[in-house]
Amino acid sequence: MTTTLYTTDHEWLAIDGDVATVGITDYAQSQLGDVVFVELPKVGRSLKKAEAAAVVESVKAASDVYAPVTGDVLETNDALAAEPALVNSDAQGAAWFFKIKIADKSELGGLMDEAAYKAHTA
Amino acid sequence: MLARDDRESLKRTPLYDLHVSLGGKMVPFAGYDMPVQYPAGVLKEHLHTRNQAGLFDVSHMGQIALRPKSGRIEDAARALERLVPQDILAIAPGRQRYAQFTNVDGGLLDDLMVANFGDHLFLVVNAACKEEDEAHLRANLSDTCVIDSLTDRALIALQGPKAESALAKLCAEAPTMKFMDAGPHQVAGLACFVSRSGYTGEDGFEISVPAAAAEHLAKTLLENPDVMPIGLGARDSLRLEAGLCLYGHDIDTATTPVEAALEWSVQKSRRTGGARAGGFPGAEKILAHFDHGASRRRVGLRTEGRAPVREGALLFADSAGGEPIGKVTSGGFGPSLNAPVAMGYVPTGLSALDTKLFAEVRGQRLPLAVAAMPFVKNTYKR
């Protein structure tokens, strides 16, 4: 059973036990426009909550993607290197960015559920 | 995010309502509320322009008529030559030329187009500079010319391989025009100024139209299924692939035409030994750069990887250590090349094609190489 949470910076996290799969929201991709490049963190990197973890670039601009929680990177989505446009077509599915081992579950408390995120972007 | 008052202080072009109705995403640009993209998005808009035709609202740019008080066009041409290093006298009636206003240090105050309309010169200048340009013209040329700011006109660019056929339906002479031909023409029965030129590297036209009729003309052109509205985002990626300078970024008051690799735009008649050598602001420095070379040069840059290198990125000669040797002035992703493209300034000794350099991006040095511009072959109808 996974739970999906959201950050004010427009990342989503699908929580499964102590592992979170992280990506950017459909709202975020619609604001960025055509994604042409994604830079992902190295597997094994220790990320602190709110640290710049990945970069997503559209034709016009580069945007940081922040670590929504503290933890080590377990896996990254290699499909994004070959097909950055996946971020536009399936932001909250196939275009996940990385999986992170959640170091401190209490950090999840500050995140939004889907209804709260919808209100945030309304 | 702009405060509401700031948004409301932005100027609107005569096509503002059309942009909004087409779903344009409006952003502030040079004091105007302009569409950065439409629902199709920058990538599709860019490729559509290269493959078919794109319609751009460039009404924010300044349109100025320079009318000789004597009635003799050569007097206006000679007067304008006091402010630009170009041969203006040699522009034949019905022709247009790229030019720059220079300052006393040999830098560039703006770049512009100058057309000979027979009895007067027609100038198109950058939006962000138009008030200063007009003041500059008034301060220096009022003895010989009436400087007439044409604020009641819009400017529409139609660019791409289908631009000619799209415009031909409304202007029978359009197909007979060659690259940089310019003059008054009827378009859809409207008194327009048409030039065969643009800012994309593609064949195409720029159409100055009375403001009151601009929306009608734009809508008529957009009825053609080949023509799609294009925002500022794709305008920038198109001009970058074409290797064209963006004023305030690739050229400014600190760059001479030689440093900017714009030697081609300064005719021999204005250079050392020419019939009317010098006689423009900063001539001493600019001609010295022609005669002895400049220490730095604007070059094209291509990366090996897919990470775009953007404006402001520092350039280095080596993969680690050392001081920066230059800076990227424009950079992004080139949709037609499906790869990053950039331009910037490097020491002349490192400006040869294929010179290997590094750009610092997010703390890492990415390899890149000096590359020929335009990055995408232009398709002008000469």
XYZ file of C-alpha atoms in Angstrom:
504
model
C 0.000 0.000 0.000
C 1.571 3.257 -1.071
C 0.656 6.750 -0.011
C 1.394 9.743 -2.211
C 2.429 13.024 -0.617
C 3.382 16.379 -2.115
C 5.761 19.262 -1.361
C 5.166 22.985 -1.822
C 8.002 22.829 -4.412
C 5.865 20.515 -6.574
C 7.583 17.188 -5.952
C 5.536 14.054 -5.316
C 6.609 11.110 -3.130
C 5.074 7.667 -3.291
C 5.807 6.117 0.113
C 6.169 2.350 0.342
C 7.475 1.335 3.771
C 10.694 3.296 4.316
C 11.287 3.949 0.590
C 9.979 7.018 -1.254
C 9.809 7.251 -5.028
C 10.201 10.937 -5.977
C 9.211 12.895 -9.078
C 7.768 16.264 -10.096
C 4.047 16.833 -10.308
C 1.944 17.115 -13.419
C 1.324 20.742 -12.447
C 5.102 21.339 -12.327
C 5.708 19.837 -15.769
C 2.879 21.933 -17.234
C 4.553 25.068 -15.857
C 8.021 24.080 -17.087
C 7.016 23.233 -20.630
C 8.932 20.860 -22.889
C 11.556 19.042 -20.818
C 14.786 18.433 -22.744
C 17.215 17.280 -20.049
C 17.111 15.721 -16.588
C 20.118 15.410 -14.284
C 19.680 12.815 -11.541
C 21.608 12.272 -8.292
C 24.152 9.460 -8.105
C 22.971 6.220 -6.491
C 24.313 6.106 -2.924
C 24.341 9.884 -2.472
C 23.127 11.036 0.952
C 20.602 13.817 0.549
C 19.429 16.244 3.179
C 15.819 17.407 3.136
C 15.457 20.510 0.886
C 18.862 19.962 -0.743
C 19.015 20.335 -4.565
C 18.917 16.706 -5.707
C 18.147 16.813 -9.437
C 17.794 19.321 -12.251
C 15.080 19.458 -14.873
C 15.643 21.654 -17.919
C 13.106 22.907 -20.428
C 14.037 24.656 -23.685
C 14.072 27.949 -21.813
C 15.234 27.330 -18.255
C 16.749 25.038 -15.641
C 14.911 24.204 -12.394
C 16.126 22.402 -9.291
C 14.310 19.431 -7.836
C 14.761 19.253 -4.058
C 15.042 16.228 -1.820
C 11.662 16.102 -0.043
C 13.149 14.068 2.837
C 16.597 13.173 4.173
C 18.037 9.846 3.057
C 20.252 7.865 0.693
C 19.489 7.531 -3.026
C 18.704 3.880 -3.776
C 17.907 3.969 -7.478
C 17.467 6.496 -10.330
C 15.288 6.381 -13.430
C 17.661 5.882 -16.358
C 14.764 6.158 -18.827
C 14.786 9.945 -18.298
C 18.274 10.321 -19.786
C 17.129 8.795 -23.062
C 13.657 10.339 -23.040
C 13.377 13.538 -20.974
C 9.978 14.220 -22.581
C 8.559 11.424 -20.399
C 8.369 14.107 -17.702
C 5.764 15.900 -19.820
C 3.814 12.830 -20.842
C 3.763 10.884 -17.543
C 5.106 13.082 -14.730
C 3.473 11.152 -11.919
C 4.108 7.692 -13.351
C 6.871 6.539 -15.711
C 8.841 9.752 -15.181
C 9.795 9.160 -11.542
C 13.246 10.658 -10.782
C 14.773 8.656 -7.913
C 14.061 6.381 -4.963
C 15.270 7.423 -1.544
C 15.542 5.507 1.750
C 13.675 7.664 4.246
C 15.985 8.360 7.204
C 13.420 10.005 9.461
C 9.730 9.339 8.921
C 8.791 12.319 11.078
C 9.834 14.533 8.111
C 6.770 13.280 6.244
C 4.570 15.161 8.674
C 5.112 18.500 6.916
C 4.030 17.233 3.490
C 0.634 17.605 1.809
C -1.862 14.987 0.758
C -3.471 15.169 -2.684
C -6.375 17.354 -1.585
C -4.071 19.847 0.134
C -1.755 19.934 -2.904
C -4.704 20.563 -5.227
C -5.701 23.495 -3.044
C -2.067 24.708 -3.075
C -1.969 24.854 -6.882
C -5.515 26.092 -7.400
C 5.632 36.522 -9.549
C 4.815 40.094 -10.489
C 2.758 42.221 -8.183
C -0.532 43.230 -9.694
C 0.468 46.873 -10.054
C 3.599 45.870 -11.977
C 1.532 43.719 -14.294
C -0.892 46.550 -14.928
C 1.927 48.949 -15.748
C 3.035 46.689 -18.607
C 2.271 47.936 -22.093
C 0.229 45.882 -24.520
C 0.690 45.482 -28.244
C -2.313 45.742 -30.600
C -2.340 41.913 -30.661
C -2.644 41.476 -26.867
C -6.290 40.332 -26.954
C -5.487 37.879 -29.731
C -2.620 36.367 -27.703
C -4.894 35.868 -24.721
C -7.665 34.363 -26.858
C -5.128 31.935 -28.393
C -4.102 30.776 -24.910
C -0.763 32.604 -24.875
C 1.155 32.444 -21.597
C 1.823 36.134 -20.984
C 5.085 37.331 -19.410
C 6.747 40.731 -18.996
C 9.312 41.468 -21.689
C 10.946 44.857 -22.331
C 8.043 46.581 -20.575
C 5.372 44.707 -22.541
C 3.035 41.886 -21.602
C 4.028 39.356 -24.267
C 3.286 35.680 -25.059
C 6.254 33.457 -24.164
C 4.435 30.449 -25.602
C 1.021 29.205 -26.680
C -0.564 25.870 -25.710
C 1.511 24.009 -28.352
C 4.677 24.801 -26.354
C 8.142 26.058 -27.273
C 9.354 22.801 -28.859
C 6.423 22.396 -31.264
C 6.342 26.120 -32.044
C 10.048 26.076 -32.893
C 9.791 23.020 -35.144
C 6.617 24.281 -36.803
C 8.440 27.472 -37.798
C 11.327 25.471 -39.296
C 8.976 23.067 -41.115
C 5.991 25.252 -42.035
C 5.415 28.838 -40.888
C 5.242 30.775 -37.642
C 3.588 34.111 -36.894
C 5.316 36.332 -34.321
C 4.078 39.550 -32.744
C 7.088 41.868 -32.666
C 5.052 45.046 -32.256
C 7.021 45.902 -29.120
C 9.957 46.819 -31.359
C 10.416 50.447 -32.346
C 9.569 51.643 -35.854
C 11.057 55.006 -36.774
C 10.929 57.001 -40.013
C 13.921 59.242 -40.703
C 12.729 61.931 -43.121
C 15.313 64.279 -44.697
C 14.301 67.928 -44.318
C 15.874 68.600 -47.738
C 13.734 65.908 -49.355
C 16.918 64.175 -50.540
C 17.280 60.632 -49.169
C 21.083 60.849 -49.380
C 20.999 63.604 -46.759
C 19.229 61.283 -44.322
C 21.650 58.483 -45.222
C 24.723 60.699 -44.658
C 23.253 61.891 -41.366
C 22.608 58.348 -40.110
C 26.177 57.392 -41.044
C 27.299 59.728 -38.234
C 25.787 57.221 -35.754
C 26.437 53.810 -37.336
C 29.501 52.137 -38.906
C 27.458 50.909 -41.886
C 27.346 52.212 -45.467
C 23.849 53.705 -45.462
C 24.310 55.678 -48.685
C 24.745 52.395 -50.548
C 21.377 50.993 -49.475
C 19.399 51.038 -52.729
C 15.744 52.077 -52.739
C 13.664 49.060 -51.693
C 16.547 47.447 -49.806
C 17.342 46.942 -46.128
C 20.585 46.492 -44.158
C 21.568 45.361 -40.630
C 23.272 48.123 -38.600
C 24.366 49.098 -35.080
C 24.360 52.359 -33.145
C 27.844 52.688 -31.616
C 29.010 54.635 -28.569
C 32.222 56.653 -28.114
C 33.969 53.580 -26.664
C 33.199 51.533 -29.766
C 30.495 49.556 -27.962
C 26.985 48.955 -29.237
C 23.983 50.989 -28.062
C 21.573 48.852 -30.084
C 21.330 46.881 -33.294
C 18.732 47.718 -35.900
C 17.457 47.347 -39.446
C 17.643 50.288 -41.851
C 15.544 50.307 -45.054
C 15.558 52.801 -47.899
C 11.930 53.631 -48.726
C 12.853 56.074 -51.522
C 12.038 59.358 -49.820
C 12.924 58.348 -46.249
C 14.727 55.731 -44.170
C 12.725 53.238 -42.142
C 14.370 51.928 -38.954
C 13.368 48.988 -36.742
C 15.041 48.995 -33.309
C 14.888 46.830 -30.187
C 11.987 47.308 -27.777
C 14.182 47.755 -24.705
C 16.266 50.459 -26.431
C 13.671 52.299 -28.482
C 13.264 55.351 -26.259
C 17.035 55.865 -25.932
C 17.466 55.277 -29.671
C 14.855 57.867 -30.517
C 16.443 60.386 -28.130
C 19.851 59.603 -29.653
C 18.499 60.261 -33.151
C 16.796 63.478 -32.064
C 19.907 64.745 -30.290
C 22.178 64.085 -33.236
C 20.166 64.216 -36.455
C 17.466 66.844 -35.862
C 19.433 69.355 -37.957
C 18.885 67.320 -41.113
C 16.033 64.928 -40.395
C 12.548 64.747 -38.967
C 12.523 61.781 -36.586
C 9.084 60.239 -36.762
C 8.292 57.491 -34.252
C 5.632 55.291 -35.860
C 3.793 54.300 -32.693
C 0.534 53.662 -34.558
C 1.902 50.585 -36.307
C 2.179 46.944 -35.274
C 4.881 44.576 -36.543
C 4.212 40.952 -37.461
C 6.896 38.464 -38.503
C 5.950 35.508 -40.678
C 8.807 33.003 -40.803
C 9.452 29.586 -42.262
C 9.348 27.654 -45.553
C 5.587 28.250 -45.967
C 5.797 31.984 -45.214
C 6.025 32.908 -48.888
C 2.953 30.938 -49.961
C 0.985 32.166 -46.938
C 1.784 35.815 -47.618
C 1.350 35.445 -51.390
C -2.386 34.879 -50.853
C -2.616 38.406 -49.391
C 0.223 40.166 -51.228
C 0.873 39.145 -54.835
C 4.352 40.763 -54.929
C 5.651 38.842 -51.912
C 7.153 35.952 -53.945
C 9.080 38.405 -56.142
C 10.908 39.888 -53.140
C 14.437 38.747 -52.313
C 16.159 38.544 -48.909
C 16.443 42.075 -47.448
C 14.111 43.661 -49.991
C 11.871 46.129 -48.145
C 9.171 48.610 -49.023
C 5.527 49.625 -48.948
C 3.125 46.919 -50.169
C -0.593 46.280 -49.925
C -1.250 43.222 -47.756
C -4.906 42.143 -47.627
C -5.702 45.621 -48.905
C -3.852 47.292 -46.013
C -1.036 49.841 -46.405
C 1.871 47.822 -45.032
C 5.676 47.930 -45.109
C 7.022 44.496 -45.970
C 10.597 43.258 -45.753
C 11.903 39.806 -46.604
C 13.869 39.266 -43.421
C 13.539 37.961 -39.893
C 15.191 36.623 -36.772
C 14.939 32.862 -37.181
C 17.397 31.939 -39.954
C 14.400 30.959 -42.066
C 13.070 32.629 -45.167
C 10.256 34.939 -44.178
C 8.806 38.402 -43.926
C 8.319 41.204 -41.440
C 5.130 43.193 -41.961
C 4.517 46.628 -40.476
C 0.754 47.167 -40.389
C -1.454 50.008 -39.073
C -2.221 49.117 -35.430
C -5.994 49.222 -35.939
C -5.785 46.516 -38.623
C -3.116 44.337 -36.996
C -5.481 41.854 -35.376
C -7.414 41.445 -38.612
C -4.202 40.747 -40.536
C -2.854 38.334 -37.904
C -6.156 36.425 -37.798
C -6.272 36.250 -41.598
C -2.738 34.808 -41.711
C -3.571 32.355 -38.907
C -6.559 31.035 -40.885
C -3.959 29.366 -43.110
C -3.390 25.868 -41.639
C 0.363 26.202 -42.315
C 0.635 29.188 -39.954
C 0.919 28.790 -36.170
C 1.328 31.568 -33.563
C 4.806 31.522 -31.996
C 5.854 32.991 -28.644
C 9.049 34.610 -27.421
C 10.417 31.279 -26.150
C 10.682 29.765 -29.617
C 11.738 33.113 -31.063
C 14.785 32.895 -28.793
C 15.639 29.260 -29.570
C 15.216 29.919 -33.320
C 17.517 32.952 -33.323
C 20.062 31.118 -31.173
C 20.224 28.214 -33.642
C 20.583 30.820 -36.397
C 23.588 32.312 -34.553
C 21.931 35.733 -34.350
C 22.797 38.149 -31.544
C 20.332 39.184 -28.866
C 20.989 42.762 -27.802
C 21.733 43.122 -24.086
C 23.033 39.549 -23.962
C 25.383 38.737 -26.879
C 26.136 42.360 -27.700
C 26.010 45.456 -25.525
C 27.760 48.740 -24.795
C 30.989 46.855 -23.984
C 31.274 44.846 -27.229
C 32.615 46.187 -30.516
C 31.377 44.864 -33.885
C 34.734 43.073 -34.324
C 34.579 41.377 -30.913
C 30.989 40.396 -31.697
C 32.080 38.750 -34.988
C 29.883 41.194 -36.903
C 32.645 42.365 -39.283
C 30.456 41.346 -42.223
C 27.997 44.086 -41.238
C 30.579 46.904 -41.544
C 31.139 47.687 -45.216
C 34.633 48.476 -46.592
C 33.654 52.074 -47.340
C 33.501 52.790 -43.596
C 36.722 50.966 -42.669
C 40.301 52.265 -42.803
C 41.099 53.234 -46.403
C 37.420 53.349 -47.376
C 35.732 56.293 -49.128
C 33.984 57.373 -45.895
C 36.177 55.667 -43.305
C 35.283 56.383 -39.681
C 33.025 59.292 -38.797
C 30.863 57.304 -36.346
C 31.089 57.167 -32.530
C 33.954 54.974 -31.333
C 35.494 54.809 -34.826
C 39.042 54.925 -33.479
C 38.588 51.793 -31.371
C 36.433 49.905 -33.859
C 38.814 50.576 -36.765
C 41.783 49.604 -34.572
C 40.012 46.301 -33.934
C 39.581 45.870 -37.701
C 43.227 46.762 -38.363
C 44.947 44.958 -35.502
C 42.369 42.470 -34.223
C 40.494 42.324 -30.929
C 41.551 40.304 -27.915
C 38.263 38.421 -27.579
C 35.617 37.130 -29.938
C 32.033 35.881 -29.944
C 31.920 32.212 -30.962
C 29.413 29.396 -31.244
C 29.680 26.567 -28.713
C 28.440 22.963 -28.867
C 28.498 20.564 -25.940
C 29.198 16.845 -26.022
C 26.402 15.924 -23.641
C 22.744 16.872 -23.466
C 22.924 19.308 -20.549
C 22.213 22.840 -21.797
C 24.847 25.464 -20.971
C 23.056 28.712 -20.264
C 23.750 32.451 -20.202
C 26.266 33.422 -17.543
C 28.107 30.080 -17.415
C 31.860 30.678 -17.049
C 34.225 29.191 -19.636
C 37.574 27.592 -18.819
C 40.486 26.335 -20.919
C 41.013 23.270 -18.732
C 38.932 20.631 -16.985
C 40.124 21.805 -13.564
C 41.758 24.877 -12.068
C 42.676 28.126 -13.789
C 40.829 31.397 -14.103
C 37.724 31.749 -16.305
C 38.661 32.678 -19.892
C 35.225 33.798 -20.975
C 31.489 33.597 -20.494
C 28.411 32.215 -22.221
C 26.112 35.035 -23.357
C 23.242 32.925 -24.760
C 22.621 29.258 -24.351
C 19.884 26.717 -24.318
C 18.473 23.761 -26.133
C 18.219 23.798 -29.927
C 15.081 21.838 -30.846
C 16.047 21.484 -34.523
C 19.478 20.124 -33.589
C 17.999 18.169 -30.675
C 21.059 19.287 -28.735
C 22.274 22.165 -26.602
C 23.671 25.265 -28.341
C 25.352 28.339 -26.943
C 27.392 31.362 -27.849
C 29.840 33.357 -25.804
C 33.047 35.338 -25.710
C 36.502 33.718 -25.594
C 40.070 35.001 -26.070
C 40.792 35.300 -29.801
C 43.561 32.705 -29.410
C 40.920 30.182 -28.323
C 38.325 31.114 -30.945
C 39.335 28.702 -33.731
C 36.745 26.102 -34.752
C 36.874 22.871 -32.709
C 38.888 24.450 -29.867
C 38.085 22.377 -26.769
C 36.828 24.355 -23.774
C 34.872 23.726 -20.578
C 31.801 25.425 -19.163
C 31.054 25.422 -15.456
C 27.517 24.186 -14.839
C 26.345 23.479 -11.276
C 29.945 23.169 -10.087
C 31.019 20.745 -12.816
C 33.063 21.477 -15.924
C 31.287 20.242 -19.027
C 33.344 19.815 -22.198
C 32.339 21.879 -25.217
C 33.904 22.996 -28.471
C 33.943 26.138 -30.592
C 31.500 25.520 -33.439
C 30.528 27.278 -36.664
C 27.447 29.488 -36.706
C 24.723 29.445 -37.831
C 24.147 26.107 -36.091
C 21.215 25.495 -38.447
C 21.717 26.405 -42.118
C 19.752 29.495 -43.039
C 17.270 29.391 -45.899
C 17.205 33.025 -47.035
C 15.942 33.633 -50.606
C 18.857 35.638 -51.994
